[in-house]
mmCIF file with all atom_site columns, C-alpha atoms in Angstrom:
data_model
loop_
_atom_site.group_PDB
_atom_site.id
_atom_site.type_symbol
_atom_site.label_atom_id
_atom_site.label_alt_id
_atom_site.label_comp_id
_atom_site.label_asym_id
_atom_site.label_entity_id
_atom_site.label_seq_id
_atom_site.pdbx_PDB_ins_code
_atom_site.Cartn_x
_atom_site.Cartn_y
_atom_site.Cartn_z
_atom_site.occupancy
_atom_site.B_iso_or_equiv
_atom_site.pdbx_formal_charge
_atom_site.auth_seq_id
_atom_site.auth_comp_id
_atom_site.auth_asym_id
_atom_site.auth_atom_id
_atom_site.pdbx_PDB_model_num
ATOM 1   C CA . UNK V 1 1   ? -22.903 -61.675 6.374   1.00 54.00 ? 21  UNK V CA 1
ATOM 2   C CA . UNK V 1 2   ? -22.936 -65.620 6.305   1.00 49.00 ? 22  UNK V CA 1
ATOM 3   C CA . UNK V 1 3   ? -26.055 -66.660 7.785   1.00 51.00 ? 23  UNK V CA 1
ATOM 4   C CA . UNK V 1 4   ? -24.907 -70.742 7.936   1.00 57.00 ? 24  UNK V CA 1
ATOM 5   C CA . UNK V 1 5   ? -25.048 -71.038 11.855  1.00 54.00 ? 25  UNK V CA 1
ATOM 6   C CA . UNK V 1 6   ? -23.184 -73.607 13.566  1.00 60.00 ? 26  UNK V CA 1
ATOM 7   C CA . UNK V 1 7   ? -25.218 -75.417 16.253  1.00 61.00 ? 27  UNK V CA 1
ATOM 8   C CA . UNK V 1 8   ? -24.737 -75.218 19.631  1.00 64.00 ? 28  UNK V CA 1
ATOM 9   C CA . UNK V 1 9   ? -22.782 -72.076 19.371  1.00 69.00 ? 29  UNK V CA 1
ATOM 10  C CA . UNK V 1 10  ? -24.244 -68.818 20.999  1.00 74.00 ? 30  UNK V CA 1
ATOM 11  C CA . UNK V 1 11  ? -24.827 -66.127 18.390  1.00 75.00 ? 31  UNK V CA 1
ATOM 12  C CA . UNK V 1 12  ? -21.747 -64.183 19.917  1.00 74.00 ? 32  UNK V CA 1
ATOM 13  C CA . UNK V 1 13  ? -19.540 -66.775 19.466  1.00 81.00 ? 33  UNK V CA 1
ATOM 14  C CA . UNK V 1 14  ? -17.983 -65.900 15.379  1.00 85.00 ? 34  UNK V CA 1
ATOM 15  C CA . UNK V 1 15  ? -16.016 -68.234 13.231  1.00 84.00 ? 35  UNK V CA 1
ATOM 16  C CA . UNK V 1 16  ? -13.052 -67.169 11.610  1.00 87.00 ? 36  UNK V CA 1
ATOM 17  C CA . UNK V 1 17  ? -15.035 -66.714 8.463   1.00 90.00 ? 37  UNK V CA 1
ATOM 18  C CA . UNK V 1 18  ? -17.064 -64.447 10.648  1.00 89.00 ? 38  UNK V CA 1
ATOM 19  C CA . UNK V 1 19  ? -13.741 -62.879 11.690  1.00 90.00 ? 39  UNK V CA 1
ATOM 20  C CA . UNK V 1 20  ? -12.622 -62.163 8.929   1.00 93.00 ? 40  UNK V CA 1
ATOM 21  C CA . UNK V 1 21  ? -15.606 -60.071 7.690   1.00 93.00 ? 41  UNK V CA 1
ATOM 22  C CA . UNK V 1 22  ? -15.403 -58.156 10.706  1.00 92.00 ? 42  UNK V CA 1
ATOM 23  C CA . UNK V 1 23  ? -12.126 -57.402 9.804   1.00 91.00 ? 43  UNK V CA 1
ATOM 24  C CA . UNK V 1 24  ? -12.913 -55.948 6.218   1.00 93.00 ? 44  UNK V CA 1
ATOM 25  C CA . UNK V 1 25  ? -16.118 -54.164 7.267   1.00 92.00 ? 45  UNK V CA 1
ATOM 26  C CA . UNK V 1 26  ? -13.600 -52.355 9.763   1.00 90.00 ? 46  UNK V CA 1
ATOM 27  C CA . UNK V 1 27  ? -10.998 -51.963 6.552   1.00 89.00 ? 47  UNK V CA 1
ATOM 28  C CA . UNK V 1 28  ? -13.647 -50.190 4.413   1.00 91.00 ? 48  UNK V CA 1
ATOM 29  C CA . UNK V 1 29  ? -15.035 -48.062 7.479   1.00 91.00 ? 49  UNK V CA 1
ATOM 30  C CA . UNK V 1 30  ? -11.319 -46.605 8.410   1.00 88.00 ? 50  UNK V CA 1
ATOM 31  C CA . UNK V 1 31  ? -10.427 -46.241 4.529   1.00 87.00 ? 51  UNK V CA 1
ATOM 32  C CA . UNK V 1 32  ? -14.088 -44.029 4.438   1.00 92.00 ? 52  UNK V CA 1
ATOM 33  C CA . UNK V 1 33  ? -13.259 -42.124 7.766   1.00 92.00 ? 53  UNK V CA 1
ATOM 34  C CA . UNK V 1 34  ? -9.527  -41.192 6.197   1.00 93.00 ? 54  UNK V CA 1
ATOM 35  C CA . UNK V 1 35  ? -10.767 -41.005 2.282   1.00 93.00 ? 55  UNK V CA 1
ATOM 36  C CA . UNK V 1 36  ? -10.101 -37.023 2.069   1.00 95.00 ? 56  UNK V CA 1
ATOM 37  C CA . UNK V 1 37  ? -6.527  -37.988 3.405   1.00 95.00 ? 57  UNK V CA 1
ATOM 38  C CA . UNK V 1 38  ? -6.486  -40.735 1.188   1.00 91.00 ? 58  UNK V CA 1
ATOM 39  C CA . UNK V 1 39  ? -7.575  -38.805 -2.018  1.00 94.00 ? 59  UNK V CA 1
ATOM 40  C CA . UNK V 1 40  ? -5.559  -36.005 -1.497  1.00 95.00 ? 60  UNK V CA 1
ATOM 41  C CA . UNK V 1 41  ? -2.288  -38.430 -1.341  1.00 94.00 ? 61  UNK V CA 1
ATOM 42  C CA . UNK V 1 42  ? -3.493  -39.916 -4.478  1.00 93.00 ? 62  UNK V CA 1
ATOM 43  C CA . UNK V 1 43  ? -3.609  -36.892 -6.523  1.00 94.00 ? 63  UNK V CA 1
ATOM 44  C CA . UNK V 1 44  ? -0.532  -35.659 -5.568  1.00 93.00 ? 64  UNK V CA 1
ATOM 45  C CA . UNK V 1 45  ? 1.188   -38.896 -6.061  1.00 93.00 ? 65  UNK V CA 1
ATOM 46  C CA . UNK V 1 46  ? -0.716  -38.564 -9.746  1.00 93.00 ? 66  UNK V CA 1
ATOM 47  C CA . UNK V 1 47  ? 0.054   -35.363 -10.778 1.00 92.00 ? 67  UNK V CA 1
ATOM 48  C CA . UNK V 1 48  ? 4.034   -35.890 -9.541  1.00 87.00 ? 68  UNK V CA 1
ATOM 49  C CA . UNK V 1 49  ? 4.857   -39.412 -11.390 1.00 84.00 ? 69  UNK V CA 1
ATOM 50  C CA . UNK V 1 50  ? 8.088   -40.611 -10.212 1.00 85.00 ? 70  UNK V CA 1
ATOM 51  C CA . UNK V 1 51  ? 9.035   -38.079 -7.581  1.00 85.00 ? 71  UNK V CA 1
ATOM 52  C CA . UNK V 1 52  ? 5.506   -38.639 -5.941  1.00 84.00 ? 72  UNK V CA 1
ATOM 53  C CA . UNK V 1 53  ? 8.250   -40.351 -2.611  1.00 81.00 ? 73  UNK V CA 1
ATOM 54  C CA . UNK V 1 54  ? 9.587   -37.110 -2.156  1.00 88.00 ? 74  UNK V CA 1
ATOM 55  C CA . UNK V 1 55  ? 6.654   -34.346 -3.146  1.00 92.00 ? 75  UNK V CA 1
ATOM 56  C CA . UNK V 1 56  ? 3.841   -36.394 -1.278  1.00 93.00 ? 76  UNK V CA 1
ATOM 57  C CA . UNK V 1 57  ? 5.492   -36.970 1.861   1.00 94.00 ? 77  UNK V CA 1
ATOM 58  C CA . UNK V 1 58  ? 3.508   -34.174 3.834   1.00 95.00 ? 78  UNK V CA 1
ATOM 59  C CA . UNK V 1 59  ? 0.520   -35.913 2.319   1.00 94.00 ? 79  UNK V CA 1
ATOM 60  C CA . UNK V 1 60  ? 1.338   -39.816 2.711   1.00 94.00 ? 80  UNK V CA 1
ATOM 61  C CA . UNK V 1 61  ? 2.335   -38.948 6.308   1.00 96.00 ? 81  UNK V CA 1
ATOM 62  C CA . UNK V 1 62  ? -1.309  -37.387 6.913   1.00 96.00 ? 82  UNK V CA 1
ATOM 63  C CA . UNK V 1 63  ? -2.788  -40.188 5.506   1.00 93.00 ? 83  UNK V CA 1
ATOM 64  C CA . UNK V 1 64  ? -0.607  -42.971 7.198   1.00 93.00 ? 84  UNK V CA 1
ATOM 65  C CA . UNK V 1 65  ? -1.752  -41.292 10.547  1.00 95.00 ? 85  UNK V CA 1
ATOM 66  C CA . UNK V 1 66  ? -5.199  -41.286 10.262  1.00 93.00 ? 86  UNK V CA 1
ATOM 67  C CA . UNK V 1 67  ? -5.162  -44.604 9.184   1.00 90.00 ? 87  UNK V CA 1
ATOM 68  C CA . UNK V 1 68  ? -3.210  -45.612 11.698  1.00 91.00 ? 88  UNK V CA 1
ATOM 69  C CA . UNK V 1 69  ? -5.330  -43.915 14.510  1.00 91.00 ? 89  UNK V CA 1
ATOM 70  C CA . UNK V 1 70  ? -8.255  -45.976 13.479  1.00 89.00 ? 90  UNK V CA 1
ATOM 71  C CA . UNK V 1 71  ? -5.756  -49.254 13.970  1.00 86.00 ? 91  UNK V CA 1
ATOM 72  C CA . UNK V 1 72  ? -6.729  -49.310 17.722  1.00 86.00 ? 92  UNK V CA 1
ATOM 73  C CA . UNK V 1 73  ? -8.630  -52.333 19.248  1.00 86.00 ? 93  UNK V CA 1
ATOM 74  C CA . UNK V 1 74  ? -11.597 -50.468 20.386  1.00 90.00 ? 94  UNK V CA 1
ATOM 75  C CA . UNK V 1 75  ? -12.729 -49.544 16.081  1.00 90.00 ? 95  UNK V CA 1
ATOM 76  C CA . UNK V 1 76  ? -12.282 -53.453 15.562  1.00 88.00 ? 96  UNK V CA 1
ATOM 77  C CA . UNK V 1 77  ? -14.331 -54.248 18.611  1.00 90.00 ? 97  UNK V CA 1
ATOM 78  C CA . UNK V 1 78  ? -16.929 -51.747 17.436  1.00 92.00 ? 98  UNK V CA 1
ATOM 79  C CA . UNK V 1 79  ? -17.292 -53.621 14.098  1.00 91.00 ? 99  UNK V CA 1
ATOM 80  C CA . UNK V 1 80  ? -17.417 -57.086 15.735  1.00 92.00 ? 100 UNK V CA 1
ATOM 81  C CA . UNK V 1 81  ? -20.328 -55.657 18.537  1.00 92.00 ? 101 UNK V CA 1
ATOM 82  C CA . UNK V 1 82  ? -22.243 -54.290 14.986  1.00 93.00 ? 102 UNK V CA 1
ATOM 83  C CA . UNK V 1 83  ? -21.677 -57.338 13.013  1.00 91.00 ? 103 UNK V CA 1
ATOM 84  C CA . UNK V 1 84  ? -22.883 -59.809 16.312  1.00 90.00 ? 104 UNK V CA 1
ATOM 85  C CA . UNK V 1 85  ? -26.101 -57.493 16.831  1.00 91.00 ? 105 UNK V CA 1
ATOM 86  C CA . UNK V 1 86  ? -26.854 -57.558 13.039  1.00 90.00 ? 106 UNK V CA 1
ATOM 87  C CA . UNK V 1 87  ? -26.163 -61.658 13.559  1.00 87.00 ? 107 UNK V CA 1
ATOM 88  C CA . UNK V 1 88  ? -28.722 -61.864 16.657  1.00 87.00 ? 108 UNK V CA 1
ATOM 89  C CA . UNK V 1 89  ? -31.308 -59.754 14.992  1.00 88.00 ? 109 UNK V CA 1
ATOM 90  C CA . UNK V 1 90  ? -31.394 -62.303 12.193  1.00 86.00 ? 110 UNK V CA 1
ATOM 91  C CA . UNK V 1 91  ? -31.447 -65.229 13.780  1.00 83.00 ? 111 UNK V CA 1
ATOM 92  C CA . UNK V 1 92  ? -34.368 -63.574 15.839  1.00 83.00 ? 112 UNK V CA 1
ATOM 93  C CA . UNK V 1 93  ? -35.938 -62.998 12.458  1.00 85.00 ? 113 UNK V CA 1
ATOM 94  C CA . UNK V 1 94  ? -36.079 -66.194 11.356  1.00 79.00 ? 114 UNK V CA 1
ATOM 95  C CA . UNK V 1 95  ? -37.032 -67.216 14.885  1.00 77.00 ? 115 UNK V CA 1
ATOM 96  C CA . UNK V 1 96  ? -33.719 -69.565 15.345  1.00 73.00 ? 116 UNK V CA 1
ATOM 97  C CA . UNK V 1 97  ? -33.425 -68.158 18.812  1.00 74.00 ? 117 UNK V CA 1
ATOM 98  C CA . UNK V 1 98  ? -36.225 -66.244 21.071  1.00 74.00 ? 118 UNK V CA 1
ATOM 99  C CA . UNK V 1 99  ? -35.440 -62.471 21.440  1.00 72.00 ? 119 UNK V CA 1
ATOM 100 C CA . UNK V 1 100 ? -34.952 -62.140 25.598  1.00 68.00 ? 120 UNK V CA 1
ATOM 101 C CA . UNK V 1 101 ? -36.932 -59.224 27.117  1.00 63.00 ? 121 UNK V CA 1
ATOM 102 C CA . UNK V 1 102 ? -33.318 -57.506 27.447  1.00 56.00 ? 122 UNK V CA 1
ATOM 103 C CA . UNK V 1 103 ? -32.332 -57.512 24.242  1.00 48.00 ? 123 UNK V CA 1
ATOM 104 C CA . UNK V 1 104 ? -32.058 -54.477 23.483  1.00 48.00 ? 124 UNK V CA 1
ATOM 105 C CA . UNK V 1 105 ? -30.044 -53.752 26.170  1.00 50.00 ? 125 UNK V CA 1
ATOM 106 C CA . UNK V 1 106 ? -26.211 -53.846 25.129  1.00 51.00 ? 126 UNK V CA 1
ATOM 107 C CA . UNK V 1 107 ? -24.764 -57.768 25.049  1.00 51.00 ? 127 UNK V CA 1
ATOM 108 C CA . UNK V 1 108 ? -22.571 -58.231 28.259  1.00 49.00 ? 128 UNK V CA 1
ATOM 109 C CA . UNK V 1 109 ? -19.945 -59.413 26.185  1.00 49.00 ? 129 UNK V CA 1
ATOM 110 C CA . UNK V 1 110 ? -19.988 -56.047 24.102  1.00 49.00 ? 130 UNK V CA 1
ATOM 111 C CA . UNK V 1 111 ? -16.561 -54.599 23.561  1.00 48.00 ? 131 UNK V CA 1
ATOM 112 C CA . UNK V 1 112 ? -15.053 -57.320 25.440  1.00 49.00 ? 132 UNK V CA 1
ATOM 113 C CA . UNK V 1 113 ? -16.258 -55.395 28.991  1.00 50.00 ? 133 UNK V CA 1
ATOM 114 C CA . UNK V 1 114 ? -15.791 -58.858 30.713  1.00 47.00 ? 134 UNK V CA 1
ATOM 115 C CA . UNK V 1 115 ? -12.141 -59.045 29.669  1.00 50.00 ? 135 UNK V CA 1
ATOM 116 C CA . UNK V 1 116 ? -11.518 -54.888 30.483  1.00 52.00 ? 136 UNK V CA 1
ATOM 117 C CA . UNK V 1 117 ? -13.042 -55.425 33.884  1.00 51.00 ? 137 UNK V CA 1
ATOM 118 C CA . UNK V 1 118 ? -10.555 -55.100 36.588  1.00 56.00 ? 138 UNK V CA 1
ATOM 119 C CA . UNK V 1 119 ? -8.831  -58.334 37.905  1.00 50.00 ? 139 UNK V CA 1
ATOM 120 C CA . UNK V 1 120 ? -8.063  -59.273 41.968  1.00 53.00 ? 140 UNK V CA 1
ATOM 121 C CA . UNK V 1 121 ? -5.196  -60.950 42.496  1.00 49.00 ? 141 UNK V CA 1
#
């Protein structure tokens, strides 16, 4: 995690930098959730050389699907909601910003609730 802070912007707010960290912690926790799938596509692609297209399919379809499963917004959102707690706990730390007697309670921006929430027309 980059701990560089730009001022004036609240500790939920992330940069693209920020972003894009997210996005690889969320890469390396859906390629551990589907690593048996994975590995199991990766020896049978090994032990079948050339013809791995047409012996692994069974196995690179398994593994395509889990990966895919774990493509939905709500993992990424659960990365970004770990990655802005981690953020605020730092910057709490080094007493850049005063914890609030709430805060453990979760952020009302967590998971993007405010954009879920139902809209009147």
């Amino acid at each position: 995690m980059d701990r560089k802070r730009i001022d004036g912007l609240p500790p939920w707010v992330l940069t693209p930098k920020e972003e894009k960290e997210v996005f690889e912690n969320w890469k390396t926790t859906t390629y551990k959730a589907c690593d048996d799938d994975v590995k199991k596509f990766a020896d049978c692609a090994a032990s079948s050389g050339y013809s791995a297209w047409f012996k692994c399919r069974k196995q690179s379809k398994v593994m395509r699907d889990c990966i895919a499963s774990r493509q939905a917004t709500k993992y990424v959102d659960d990365e970004r909601d770990k990655y802005i707690q981690e953020k605020i706990r730092l910057l709490q730390e080094q007493g850049k910003i005063q914890p609030t007697p709430d805060s453990d309670a979760e952020h009302p921006t967590s998971s993007y609730s405010w954009w879920k929430r139902e809209r009147n027309p």
